DNA sequence: GTGCCGGTCAACCGTTCGGTTGATGCCCTG
DNA sequence: CAGGGCATCAACCGAACGGTTGACCGGCAC
C-alpha cells in the first residue's frame, strides 16, 4: 500500500463536460469508501483517484495533470494520521494548480482549523456528518468556483465576526496556543519576545473573554469552542 | 431523518447460518456508507440496520429482536455528536442482549476510550484507519465470540502493562481527567472527597510519570499519549 | 485632532501551585 | 510476615500564578 490508488478506468479519458472528476484524499479507507459510494449516487460526479495523505495527493494530482486528466476538484480531509497535513497539502495544491478547487471535508469545526483551511485557499469546508445531498451540492458548488460552507461552519465564522466580547485578538489566540502546550508565563514571554507582565495582561483578557479563572480552564474552553486545536 | 433506518429487504428473514447480520451505529452518513460498501465486499456479512446514535441503536436492536431477527453483532462508533454516547450504548446493549457482540470502530485510540469501552463490555476495538480485510476479520472474530483488537490498540494495552514508570494508576488517571477540565487543586479535592494534600501528592507522581513540570503540560502530554480525551 | 482599541510594560499583593519530607493504613505478592 | 505499591494526609517554603492599577504608544475611525 503506497497510499496512492487510481480507480480503474481512468485511462478511458476525461472529456470535459461529461461530469465532474474528483480526487479523494483521506487517510481512512472506510471514509474513502463511503465518499466513493456517496458520490457515485450522483451520475455527474466521478472519483478518478484517491490518496491517503497530503503528499500522495500532490503526487496523484500531478500525475493526472501530466496525463491531461486534470481533475475538477479535490475532496480533502484535514486530519491525516501520518504524512502531510491537509492544510499544507491544500496550500501546495493551490500553488501547483491554481484554480483547482479544494473542498475540505473533515470532522472538526474548530475556529483554528477553519481559518487555517480558508487561509490555505480551500474553496469550501464541509463536515463529515453532512447528509449525502449536502455533500453533492457542495461538490458542485466548489467545482463551479463557488464557496461551499457547512451551516455550522458559516455560523462559526459569523459568530467570530459579531460577538466582540467573546472574540479574541490574534495575539491572544497566539498566546493561547502556547498556553495549551503547557508553557509557563516566563516561557511564553521569551517565546513571543515580550515581558511576563504583558503575558499576564493578555491572560487576564483571555480569562475574561472565555469565562475561565485559570490557564487550564482557559485551554479547555478554547479547545471546546474550537478556538485552538486540542 | 429519525436516526433509525432499516435496510430494505430485512423482512426477508434471517435464517441462521446464512451469514452474519450486522447493525451499524455511527453518526456520520459518510462512515455508514463506507462501512456498508466495505462490508458488502464480504458475501458472508449483511448489514441489516443502521442507527445514528446510541439511543437509536438500542431501539433498532430491540425492534430486530422482537421480530426474531436478532443480529449477530453491532458495529459501534464511540464518538457521536448528539445523543447517547457509544460507551453508554454498549453498556446498555450488553445488558439488554447479553451475548450480542459489540465491536467498537472508532477514530481514537486513547487509553481512556479503550478502557471505558472494554469495561462497558465491548468485544473488540478497531480503528477507522484499518484496511477492509482487517475489518472483515474483526467482524468475523467478534461474531464468533473472539476478541478483536486493532494492533495499535493491543500495543497500547500492552504498553500500559509493562512500562511501570510511565503507567499511571487508575486514581491518577481519574485525577488527570479532572485536571484537564481546568479545576483547581481545591476543586479536585472536593470532587474526589480527599484533601488538597493528597491531590498534590498525586500531581507530583503524575508529573514524574509524564515528564511534565506543571498541570497544563501534564494535561497536554496525557492528551498526546492518549491517556485522556482531548 | 480626539477618542478608542490593541499591544506593551511595571509594581504590587494575595492566593495557589510545585515540591519536599514524613507519616499512616491497606492490599497484594513473595 | 515482610516488603512494596497505592492511596491518604499534614506541614512547610519558595516560586509561579491571578488580579489590580496605572501607564505608554501606535494605528484607526469619527
Short mmCIF file of C-alpha atoms in Angstrom, two decimals, chain B residues 60-190:
data_model
loop_
_atom_site.label_atom_id
_atom_site.label_comp_id
_atom_site.label_asym_id
_atom_site.label_seq_id
_atom_site.Cartn_x
_atom_site.Cartn_y
_atom_site.Cartn_z
CA UNK B 60 -33.39 -0.67 16.38
CA UNK B 61 -31.78 -3.69 18.00
CA UNK B 62 -34.80 -4.14 20.26
CA UNK B 63 -37.06 -3.98 17.23
CA UNK B 64 -34.99 -6.54 15.37
CA UNK B 65 -35.04 -8.87 18.35
CA UNK B 66 -38.81 -8.69 18.75
CA UNK B 67 -39.10 -9.53 15.09
CA UNK B 68 -36.96 -12.57 15.67
CA UNK B 69 -34.14 -11.15 13.63
CA UNK B 70 -31.53 -10.94 16.32
CA UNK B 71 -28.37 -9.53 14.74
CA UNK B 72 -25.04 -11.30 15.06
CA UNK B 73 -23.13 -8.22 16.05
CA UNK B 74 -23.19 -4.46 16.39
CA UNK B 75 -20.58 -2.18 14.89
CA UNK B 76 -20.45 0.87 17.12
CA UNK B 77 -18.73 4.22 16.92
CA UNK B 78 -17.70 5.79 20.21
CA UNK B 79 -17.88 9.48 19.47
CA UNK B 80 -21.31 10.53 18.46
CA UNK B 81 -22.12 14.19 18.24
CA UNK B 82 -25.57 14.27 19.71
CA UNK B 83 -27.46 11.75 21.72
CA UNK B 84 -26.26 8.74 23.63
CA UNK B 85 -22.60 8.01 23.79
CA UNK B 86 -21.14 4.83 22.31
CA UNK B 87 -19.84 3.58 25.64
CA UNK B 88 -23.20 4.04 27.31
CA UNK B 89 -24.95 2.40 24.38
CA UNK B 90 -22.57 -0.55 24.55
CA UNK B 91 -23.18 -0.98 28.25
CA UNK B 92 -26.94 -0.94 27.87
CA UNK B 93 -26.84 -3.17 24.83
CA UNK B 94 -24.85 -5.75 26.75
CA UNK B 95 -27.48 -5.65 29.47
CA UNK B 96 -30.44 -5.93 27.12
CA UNK B 97 -28.89 -8.53 24.88
CA UNK B 98 -26.20 -10.49 26.70
CA UNK B 99 -24.08 -12.36 24.25
CA UNK B 100 -24.60 -9.88 21.44
CA UNK B 101 -21.07 -8.86 20.49
CA UNK B 102 -20.37 -5.15 20.16
CA UNK B 103 -17.39 -4.25 18.02
CA UNK B 104 -16.14 -0.72 18.60
CA UNK B 105 -14.98 1.02 15.47
CA UNK B 106 -13.71 4.48 16.14
CA UNK B 107 -11.11 7.06 15.26
CA UNK B 108 -9.29 7.50 18.55
CA UNK B 109 -7.11 5.10 20.43
CA UNK B 110 -6.78 6.90 23.74
CA UNK B 111 -6.24 4.76 26.79
CA UNK B 112 -9.31 6.22 28.45
CA UNK B 113 -11.52 5.35 25.49
CA UNK B 114 -10.24 1.84 25.15
CA UNK B 115 -10.52 1.05 28.82
CA UNK B 116 -14.01 2.53 29.01
CA UNK B 117 -15.13 0.50 26.03
CA UNK B 118 -13.66 -2.73 27.33
CA UNK B 119 -15.16 -2.06 30.73
CA UNK B 120 -18.55 -1.48 29.09
CA UNK B 121 -18.35 -4.93 27.56
CA UNK B 122 -17.10 -4.33 24.04
CA UNK B 123 -15.81 -7.46 22.40
CA UNK B 124 -13.44 -5.66 20.07
CA UNK B 125 -11.86 -2.30 19.33
CA UNK B 126 -10.91 -1.36 15.80
CA UNK B 127 -9.67 1.91 14.38
CA UNK B 128 -11.20 3.56 11.36
CA UNK B 129 -7.91 3.68 9.55
CA UNK B 130 -7.97 -0.11 9.32
CA UNK B 131 -7.85 -1.84 5.96
CA UNK B 132 -11.01 -3.57 4.71
CA UNK B 133 -9.55 -7.02 5.32
CA UNK B 134 -8.80 -6.18 8.93
CA UNK B 135 -12.35 -5.01 9.45
CA UNK B 136 -13.73 -8.15 7.82
CA UNK B 137 -11.62 -10.30 10.06
CA UNK B 138 -12.59 -8.32 13.14
CA UNK B 139 -16.27 -8.70 12.33
CA UNK B 140 -15.93 -12.47 11.96
CA UNK B 141 -13.86 -12.70 15.13
CA UNK B 142 -16.30 -10.64 17.16
CA UNK B 143 -19.31 -12.53 15.84
CA UNK B 144 -17.63 -15.80 16.75
CA UNK B 145 -17.13 -14.60 20.29
CA UNK B 146 -13.43 -13.91 19.91
CA UNK B 147 -11.83 -10.66 20.96
CA UNK B 148 -10.82 -8.42 18.09
CA UNK B 149 -8.26 -5.74 18.85
CA UNK B 150 -6.51 -3.46 16.41
CA UNK B 151 -2.72 -3.82 16.56
CA UNK B 152 -2.29 -0.26 17.82
CA UNK B 153 -4.89 -0.84 20.50
CA UNK B 154 -3.32 -4.09 21.61
CA UNK B 155 0.05 -2.37 21.72
CA UNK B 156 -1.33 0.39 23.87
CA UNK B 157 -2.85 -2.05 26.29
CA UNK B 158 0.44 -3.94 26.40
CA UNK B 159 2.29 -0.70 26.96
CA UNK B 160 0.02 0.04 29.86
CA UNK B 161 1.01 -3.25 31.43
CA UNK B 162 4.76 -3.24 31.05
CA UNK B 163 6.15 0.24 31.43
CA UNK B 164 5.83 0.74 35.15
CA UNK B 165 7.45 4.14 35.33
CA UNK B 166 5.09 5.59 32.75
CA UNK B 167 1.90 3.80 33.69
CA UNK B 168 -0.47 5.84 35.79
CA UNK B 169 -2.68 4.30 38.42
CA UNK B 170 -6.42 4.47 37.93
CA UNK B 171 -6.67 7.09 40.62
CA UNK B 172 -4.06 9.18 38.89
CA UNK B 173 -5.89 8.98 35.58
CA UNK B 174 -9.07 9.96 37.38
CA UNK B 175 -7.33 12.99 38.80
CA UNK B 176 -5.82 13.80 35.44
CA UNK B 177 -9.24 13.95 33.86
CA UNK B 178 -10.45 16.48 36.40
CA UNK B 179 -7.21 18.37 35.92
CA UNK B 180 -7.92 18.62 32.21
CA UNK B 181 -11.25 20.29 32.89
CA UNK B 182 -9.42 23.21 34.46
CA UNK B 183 -10.27 22.54 38.10
CA UNK B 184 -8.00 23.80 40.87
CA UNK B 185 -6.50 21.51 43.47
CA UNK B 186 -9.19 22.64 45.88
CA UNK B 187 -11.97 21.75 43.49
CA UNK B 188 -10.40 18.42 42.60
CA UNK B 189 -10.08 17.61 46.28
CA UNK B 190 -13.73 18.35 46.90
#
